[in-house]
Coordinates of C-alpha atoms in Angstrom, one line a residue:
X21 CA 0.0 0.0 0.0
X22 CA 2.8 2.4 0.9
X23 CA 4.6 1.8 -2.5
X24 CA 1.3 2.3 -4.3
X25 CA 0.8 5.7 -2.6
X26 CA 4.3 6.7 -3.5
X27 CA 3.9 5.7 -7.1
X28 CA 0.7 7.8 -7.3
X29 CA 2.4 10.8 -5.8
X30 CA 5.3 10.5 -8.2
X31 CA 2.9 10.2 -11.1
X32 CA 0.9 13.3 -10.0
X33 CA 4.2 15.2 -9.6
X34 CA 5.3 14.2 -13.1
X35 CA 1.9 15.3 -14.6
X36 CA 2.1 18.7 -13.0
X37 CA 5.7 19.3 -14.1
X38 CA 5.0 18.0 -17.6
X39 CA 1.9 20.2 -18.0
X40 CA 3.8 23.4 -17.0
X41 CA 6.7 22.3 -19.1
X42 CA 4.6 21.8 -22.2
X43 CA 2.9 25.1 -21.7
X44 CA 6.2 27.0 -21.5
X45 CA 7.6 25.0 -24.5
X46 CA 4.8 26.4 -26.7
X47 CA 6.7 29.7 -26.5
X48 CA 9.3 28.3 -28.9
X49 CA 12.1 27.6 -26.5
X50 CA 14.4 24.6 -26.5
X51 CA 14.1 21.8 -23.9
X52 CA 16.9 23.1 -21.6
X53 CA 15.6 26.6 -21.5
X54 CA 12.1 25.4 -20.9
X55 CA 13.2 23.2 -18.0
X56 CA 15.0 26.1 -16.4
X57 CA 12.1 28.6 -16.8
X58 CA 9.7 25.9 -15.7
X59 CA 11.6 25.4 -12.5
X60 CA 12.0 29.1 -11.8
X61 CA 8.2 29.8 -12.3
X62 CA 7.2 26.8 -10.1
X63 CA 9.7 27.9 -7.5
X64 CA 8.3 31.4 -7.3
X65 CA 4.7 30.1 -7.1
X66 CA 5.7 27.6 -4.4
X67 CA 7.5 30.3 -2.3
X68 CA 4.4 32.5 -2.5
X69 CA 2.2 29.5 -1.6
X70 CA 4.5 28.7 1.4
X71 CA 4.4 32.2 2.7
X72 CA 0.6 32.1 2.6
X73 CA 0.5 28.8 4.4
X74 CA 3.0 30.0 7.0
X75 CA 0.8 33.1 7.6
X76 CA -2.5 31.3 8.0
X77 CA -0.9 28.5 10.1
X78 CA 0.5 31.0 12.6
X79 CA -2.8 32.9 12.7
X80 CA -4.9 29.8 13.2
X81 CA -2.5 28.3 15.8
X82 CA -2.4 31.5 17.8
X83 CA -6.2 32.0 17.7
X84 CA -6.8 28.5 19.0
X85 CA -4.1 28.6 21.7
X86 CA -5.0 32.1 22.9
X87 CA -8.6 30.9 23.6
X88 CA -7.2 28.0 25.6
X89 CA -4.7 30.2 27.4
X90 CA -7.3 32.7 28.5
X91 CA -9.1 29.9 30.3
X92 CA -5.9 28.8 32.0
X93 CA -4.3 30.3 35.1
X94 CA -0.9 28.9 34.3
X95 CA 1.7 31.6 33.4
X96 CA 4.0 29.3 31.5
X97 CA 1.7 29.3 28.4
X98 CA 1.8 33.2 28.4
X99 CA 5.6 33.0 28.3
X100 CA 5.4 30.6 25.3
X101 CA 3.5 33.2 23.3
X102 CA 5.8 36.0 24.4
X103 CA 8.9 34.1 23.4
X104 CA 7.3 33.1 20.0
X105 CA 7.4 29.4 20.6
X106 CA 4.1 28.8 18.9
X107 CA 5.1 30.9 15.9
X108 CA 8.2 28.8 15.5
X109 CA 6.2 25.6 15.7
X110 CA 4.0 26.9 12.9
X111 CA 7.0 27.1 10.6
X112 CA 7.1 23.3 10.5
X113 CA 3.9 23.2 8.3
X114 CA 5.4 25.1 5.3
X115 CA 8.6 23.1 5.6
X116 CA 6.7 19.8 5.4
X117 CA 4.7 21.1 2.4
X118 CA 8.0 22.2 0.7
X119 CA 9.4 18.7 1.2
X120 CA 6.6 17.3 -1.0
X121 CA 6.6 20.1 -3.6
X122 CA 10.3 20.6 -4.2
X123 CA 10.7 17.3 -6.1
X124 CA 8.2 18.7 -8.6
X125 CA 10.1 21.9 -9.1
X126 CA 13.5 20.5 -9.7
X127 CA 12.4 17.3 -11.5
X128 CA 14.5 18.2 -14.5
X129 CA 17.6 19.1 -12.3
X130 CA 18.6 16.2 -10.1
X131 CA 21.5 18.1 -8.5
X132 CA 19.2 21.0 -7.5
X133 CA 16.7 18.5 -6.2
X134 CA 19.3 17.0 -3.9
X135 CA 20.5 20.4 -2.7
X136 CA 17.0 21.6 -2.0
X137 CA 16.4 18.5 0.2
X138 CA 19.6 19.3 2.1
X139 CA 18.5 22.9 2.6
X140 CA 15.1 21.8 3.9
X141 CA 16.8 19.4 6.3
X142 CA 19.0 22.2 7.5
X143 CA 15.9 24.5 7.9
X144 CA 14.2 21.7 9.9
X145 CA 17.2 21.5 12.2
X146 CA 17.4 25.3 12.7
X147 CA 13.7 25.6 13.5
X148 CA 13.9 22.8 15.9
X149 CA 16.8 24.4 17.7
X150 CA 15.0 27.8 17.8
X151 CA 12.0 26.1 19.4
X152 CA 14.2 24.5 22.1
X153 CA 15.8 27.9 22.6
X154 CA 12.5 29.6 23.1
X155 CA 11.4 26.9 25.5
X156 CA 14.6 27.5 27.5
X157 CA 13.8 31.2 27.6
X158 CA 10.4 30.5 28.9
X159 CA 11.8 28.3 31.6
X160 CA 14.2 31.1 32.5
X161 CA 11.4 33.7 32.7
X162 CA 9.3 31.4 34.9
X163 CA 12.2 30.7 37.2
X164 CA 12.8 34.4 37.7
X165 CA 9.4 34.7 39.3
X166 CA 10.4 32.1 41.9
X167 CA 12.0 33.6 45.1
X168 CA 14.7 30.9 45.3
X169 CA 15.9 31.7 41.7
X170 CA 15.4 35.4 41.6
X171 CA 19.0 36.2 42.5
X172 CA 20.6 33.4 40.5
X173 CA 22.6 34.0 37.3
X174 CA 20.0 32.4 35.0
X175 CA 21.2 34.4 32.0
X176 CA 24.6 32.7 32.2
X177 CA 23.0 29.3 32.2
X178 CA 20.8 30.2 29.2
X179 CA 23.9 31.4 27.3
X180 CA 25.7 28.1 28.0
X181 CA 22.7 26.3 26.6
X182 CA 22.7 28.5 23.6
X183 CA 26.4 27.6 22.9
X184 CA 25.6 23.9 23.3
X185 CA 22.6 24.3 20.9
X186 CA 24.8 26.2 18.4
X187 CA 27.4 23.5 18.6
X188 CA 24.9 20.7 18.1
X189 CA 23.2 22.6 15.2
X190 CA 26.4 23.3 13.5
X191 CA 27.5 19.7 13.7
X192 CA 24.2 18.4 12.3
X193 CA 24.2 21.0 9.5
X194 CA 27.8 20.2 8.6
X195 CA 26.9 16.5 8.5
X196 CA 23.9 17.2 6.2
X197 CA 25.9 19.4 3.8
X198 CA 28.9 17.0 3.5
X199 CA 27.0 13.7 3.8
X200 CA 29.5 12.5 6.4
X201 CA 28.9 11.2 9.9
X202 CA 28.7 13.8 12.8
X203 CA 31.3 11.8 14.6
X204 CA 33.9 12.5 11.9
X205 CA 33.3 16.2 12.4
X206 CA 33.7 15.9 16.1
X207 CA 36.9 14.0 15.7
X208 CA 38.3 16.7 13.4
X209 CA 37.4 19.3 16.1
X210 CA 39.6 17.4 18.6
X211 CA 42.7 18.5 16.6
X212 CA 41.6 22.1 16.7
X213 CA 40.7 22.1 20.4
X214 CA 43.6 24.4 21.2
X215 CA 42.4 27.0 18.7
X216 CA 38.8 26.7 19.9
X217 CA 40.0 27.3 23.5
X218 CA 41.8 30.4 22.4
X219 CA 38.8 31.7 20.5
X220 CA 36.4 31.0 23.3
X221 CA 38.8 31.8 26.2
X222 CA 36.6 34.6 27.6
X223 CA 33.5 32.5 27.3
X224 CA 35.0 29.6 29.1
X225 CA 36.4 31.8 31.8
X226 CA 33.0 33.5 32.1
X227 CA 31.2 30.1 32.3
X228 CA 33.5 28.9 35.1
X229 CA 33.2 32.2 36.9
X230 CA 29.4 32.1 36.7
X231 CA 29.3 28.6 38.2
X232 CA 31.7 29.6 41.1
X233 CA 29.9 32.8 41.8
X234 CA 26.6 30.9 42.0
X235 CA 28.1 28.1 44.1
X236 CA 29.8 30.5 46.5
X237 CA 26.9 32.9 46.6
X238 CA 29.4 35.8 46.3
X239 CA 27.1 38.0 44.2
X240 CA 23.5 38.0 43.3
X241 CA 21.2 40.0 41.1
X242 CA 20.0 43.0 43.2
X243 CA 23.2 43.2 45.3
X244 CA 24.9 46.5 45.8
X245 CA 28.6 46.1 44.8
X246 CA 31.5 48.4 44.6
X247 CA 34.4 47.7 42.2
X248 CA 36.5 50.9 41.9
X249 CA 38.8 49.4 39.2
X250 CA 35.9 49.5 36.7
X251 CA 34.1 52.5 38.2
X252 CA 31.2 50.3 39.4
X253 CA 29.2 51.4 42.4
X254 CA 25.6 50.4 42.3
X255 CA 23.1 47.6 41.9
X256 CA 23.7 44.4 39.9
X257 CA 21.1 44.2 37.2
X258 CA 22.2 41.2 35.2
X259 CA 24.8 38.4 35.4
X260 CA 25.4 36.6 32.1
X261 CA 28.1 34.5 30.7
X262 CA 30.5 37.3 29.6
X263 CA 29.8 40.3 31.8
X264 CA 28.0 41.6 34.8
X265 CA 25.8 44.8 34.3
X266 CA 25.8 47.2 37.3
X267 CA 23.6 50.3 37.4
X268 CA 25.4 53.0 39.3
X269 CA 23.7 55.5 41.5
X270 CA 24.0 58.1 38.8
X271 CA 21.9 55.8 36.5
X272 CA 24.9 54.9 34.3
X273 CA 25.6 51.3 33.4
X274 CA 29.0 49.7 34.0
X275 CA 29.8 46.4 32.4
X276 CA 32.3 44.2 34.3
X277 CA 33.8 41.0 32.7
X278 CA 32.4 38.0 34.7
X279 CA 35.7 36.3 35.2
X280 CA 37.2 39.3 36.9
X281 CA 34.9 38.6 39.9
X282 CA 37.3 35.8 40.7
X283 CA 40.6 37.5 39.8
X284 CA 39.9 41.0 41.2
X285 CA 38.4 42.2 44.6
X286 CA 35.1 43.9 45.0
X287 CA 32.9 45.0 47.9
X288 CA 29.4 43.5 48.3
X289 CA 27.1 45.4 50.6
X290 CA 24.6 42.6 50.9
X291 CA 25.5 41.9 54.5
X292 CA 24.8 45.5 55.4
X293 CA 21.5 45.4 53.6
X294 CA 20.5 42.2 55.3
X295 CA 21.6 43.3 58.8
X296 CA 19.4 46.4 58.7
X297 CA 22.2 48.8 59.7
X298 CA 24.5 51.0 57.7
X299 CA 27.9 52.0 59.2
X300 CA 29.2 55.5 59.7
X301 CA 32.9 56.1 60.5
X302 CA 33.8 59.8 60.5
X303 CA 35.9 62.1 62.7
X304 CA 35.5 65.7 63.9
X305 CA 38.9 67.4 64.1
X306 CA 39.2 69.4 67.4
X307 CA 41.6 72.3 67.6
X308 CA 44.3 71.3 70.1
X309 CA 44.8 74.8 71.6
X310 CA 41.1 74.9 72.7
X311 CA 41.4 71.7 74.9
X312 CA 41.7 72.5 78.6
X313 CA 40.6 71.5 82.1
X314 CA 37.1 72.6 83.3
X315 CA 36.6 74.8 86.4
X316 CA 34.0 73.9 89.0
X317 CA 31.7 76.7 87.8
X318 CA 31.8 75.5 84.3
X319 CA 31.0 71.9 85.4
X320 CA 28.0 73.2 87.3
X321 CA 26.9 75.2 84.2
X322 CA 27.2 72.1 82.0
X323 CA 24.8 70.2 84.4
X324 CA 22.1 72.3 82.7
X325 CA 22.5 70.0 79.6
X326 CA 19.9 67.4 80.5
X327 CA 21.5 64.3 78.9
X328 CA 24.8 65.1 80.6
X329 CA 23.6 65.7 84.2
X330 CA 23.7 62.0 85.3
X331 CA 27.1 61.5 83.7
X332 CA 28.6 64.6 85.3
X333 CA 27.4 63.7 88.8
X334 CA 28.8 60.1 88.6
X335 CA 32.0 61.3 87.0
X336 CA 32.5 64.0 89.6
X337 CA 32.0 61.6 92.4
X338 CA 34.5 59.1 90.9
X339 CA 37.1 61.9 90.5
X340 CA 36.6 63.2 94.0
X341 CA 36.9 59.8 95.5
X342 CA 40.2 59.1 93.6
X343 CA 41.7 62.5 94.6
X344 CA 40.7 62.0 98.3
X345 CA 42.1 58.5 98.5
X346 CA 45.4 59.6 97.0
X347 CA 45.5 62.9 98.9
X348 CA 45.9 65.0 95.8
X349 CA 47.2 68.5 96.3
X350 CA 44.5 70.5 94.5
X351 CA 46.3 73.8 94.7
X352 CA 47.6 73.1 91.1
X353 CA 45.0 72.3 88.4
X354 CA 47.3 69.7 86.9
X355 CA 47.4 67.5 90.0
X356 CA 45.1 64.5 90.3
X357 CA 42.2 63.9 88.0
X358 CA 40.0 66.6 86.5
X359 CA 37.4 66.9 83.8
X360 CA 38.3 68.3 80.4
X361 CA 36.1 70.1 77.9
X362 CA 37.0 67.5 75.2
X363 CA 36.2 64.6 77.5
X364 CA 32.9 66.2 78.4
X365 CA 32.1 66.7 74.7
X366 CA 33.0 63.1 73.9
X367 CA 30.6 61.9 76.7
X368 CA 27.9 64.2 75.3
X369 CA 28.3 62.9 71.8
X370 CA 28.1 59.3 73.0
X371 CA 25.0 59.9 75.1
X372 CA 23.4 61.9 72.2
X373 CA 24.0 58.9 69.8
X374 CA 22.6 56.4 72.3
X375 CA 19.4 58.4 72.6
X376 CA 19.0 59.1 68.9
X377 CA 16.1 56.9 67.6
X378 CA 17.8 56.5 64.2
X379 CA 20.9 54.8 65.6
X380 CA 21.1 51.0 65.8
X381 CA 21.4 50.1 69.4
X382 CA 22.4 46.4 69.0
X383 CA 25.4 47.2 66.8
X384 CA 28.8 48.7 67.8
X385 CA 28.5 52.3 68.9
X386 CA 31.4 54.4 70.2
X387 CA 33.0 57.8 70.2
X388 CA 36.8 57.6 70.4
X389 CA 39.8 59.8 70.2
X390 CA 42.4 59.0 67.5
X391 CA 46.1 60.0 67.3
X392 CA 46.6 63.8 67.0
X393 CA 47.7 65.1 63.6
X394 CA 48.6 68.5 62.1
X395 CA 44.9 69.0 61.7
X396 CA 44.1 68.6 65.4
X397 CA 42.7 65.8 67.5
X398 CA 40.3 63.5 65.6
X399 CA 37.3 62.6 67.6
X400 CA 35.8 59.6 65.6
X401 CA 32.2 58.6 65.7
X402 CA 31.5 55.0 64.9
X403 CA 27.9 53.8 64.7
X404 CA 25.3 52.2 62.5
X405 CA 22.2 53.9 61.2
X406 CA 19.1 51.7 61.3
X407 CA 17.9 52.8 57.9
X408 CA 20.0 51.5 55.0
X409 CA 18.3 53.6 52.3
X410 CA 20.9 55.9 50.9
X411 CA 18.9 59.1 51.0
X412 CA 17.6 58.6 54.5
X413 CA 21.0 57.5 55.7
X414 CA 22.7 60.6 54.4
X415 CA 19.9 62.8 56.0
X416 CA 20.3 61.1 59.4
X417 CA 24.1 61.4 59.3
X418 CA 23.9 65.1 58.3
X419 CA 21.5 65.8 61.2
X420 CA 23.9 64.2 63.7
X421 CA 26.9 66.2 62.6
X422 CA 25.0 69.4 62.3
X423 CA 24.0 69.1 65.9
X424 CA 27.5 68.1 67.1
X425 CA 29.2 70.9 65.1
X426 CA 26.9 73.4 66.7
X427 CA 27.4 71.8 70.2
X428 CA 31.2 72.3 70.3
X429 CA 30.8 76.0 71.2
X430 CA 29.0 75.1 74.5
X431 CA 32.1 73.2 75.5
X432 CA 34.5 76.0 74.5
X433 CA 36.0 73.9 71.7
X434 CA 36.8 74.9 68.2
X435 CA 36.8 72.6 65.1
X436 CA 40.0 72.8 63.1
X437 CA 39.9 74.2 59.6
X438 CA 42.6 75.6 57.3
X439 CA 42.6 79.4 57.2
X440 CA 40.8 81.1 54.3
X441 CA 41.6 84.3 52.5
X442 CA 39.1 86.2 54.7
X443 CA 41.0 85.1 57.8
X444 CA 44.3 86.5 56.4
X445 CA 42.6 89.8 55.5
X446 CA 41.1 90.0 58.9
X447 CA 44.4 89.3 60.6
X448 CA 46.2 91.9 58.5
X449 CA 43.5 94.5 59.3
X450 CA 43.9 93.8 63.0
X451 CA 47.7 94.2 62.8
X452 CA 47.3 97.5 60.9
X453 CA 44.9 98.8 63.5
X454 CA 47.3 97.8 66.4
X455 CA 50.2 99.5 64.6
X456 CA 48.2 102.8 64.2
X457 CA 47.1 102.7 67.8
X458 CA 50.7 102.3 69.3
X459 CA 52.7 104.2 66.7
X460 CA 52.0 107.8 65.7
X461 CA 51.5 107.9 61.9
X462 CA 51.8 111.5 60.5
X463 CA 49.1 112.6 58.1

């Protein structure tokens, strides 16, 4: 039965070809020219026919599937439409039709007939690989909606699959064109492996880096990283096989080669974001010449500062007990223990931070004095803000230092700063006034 159907098909194909051939031959052309023109005309008609079939197949398939998708609550079928999987499947219909029609067109040209069959086989291979690729893209998109995969480098895995598909497709197409076994092509690639490794060096390094980055969980999509070598300071938007895209805070995009995440150092702020506290480490430089001991009257006046009253009373009692036990001669201010204006300001700053509702209380918090420099005595504040959002963090830090800068005057302290031009002009003016006062200058 199968051989009979094949004979009938071949017979119908011969009749179609002979009918068009005889019709063209009536124009007075020879057999070779008639065969050529006949094949060209049939080819143009078939191409037009296949385009029409492809269009209506896609329209029909989409209409039928869209109705079914609207009734479904599954999101995967929506992704299949968005990634054009159904349109690619529709391409199989014109390819199958072409496999039956092409033998009619090139009946008079056996070589062309063989080549057209190879081209159709290659087209079938390419469409099949494109369908697999679109399915993989749909799987990637659906995994991105899952919380456990939201920060994984899915783009890198997709690109690896693309490379594998290209390699498989190239091997199959080469085998179809040459008529040789795919294994012979793979064996020939073994001799050129060194060249391939050189050509795909960055891709191989990126693939290895993507796996290690994912396995070690050193970076995720959404992390805030800083890599000064490449000018990156912002949020990771995408991790793929060859590069990592970082959107900086000024909205520019920095591209970092993926393999450099293993060879170069970078800072990841994920721990800070997860902890809920953002660190501040900044110093106020106090002018050394303004540091001095406090008199009893000044200590009593500072008790009016509400948050310092308890500290002053406890500190004064401790100092008095020490001086009494050791029988300190208090006739000289330098003998024994005494309060200083800098120590009092340091205690005020620490108490102020502890009472600030925007400072994290369970994380390290201290106010310490660093080694003095030519810019004065640095009094460093080390604390964590309980709001990690950048704009709120900067606002809280600014409020803290605004208050402390203004508070230094109540402790008779001055903040060090380099003299400006106005300072020099004011000094020169004072010197001139002093000179005119003590020295008679004739008019």
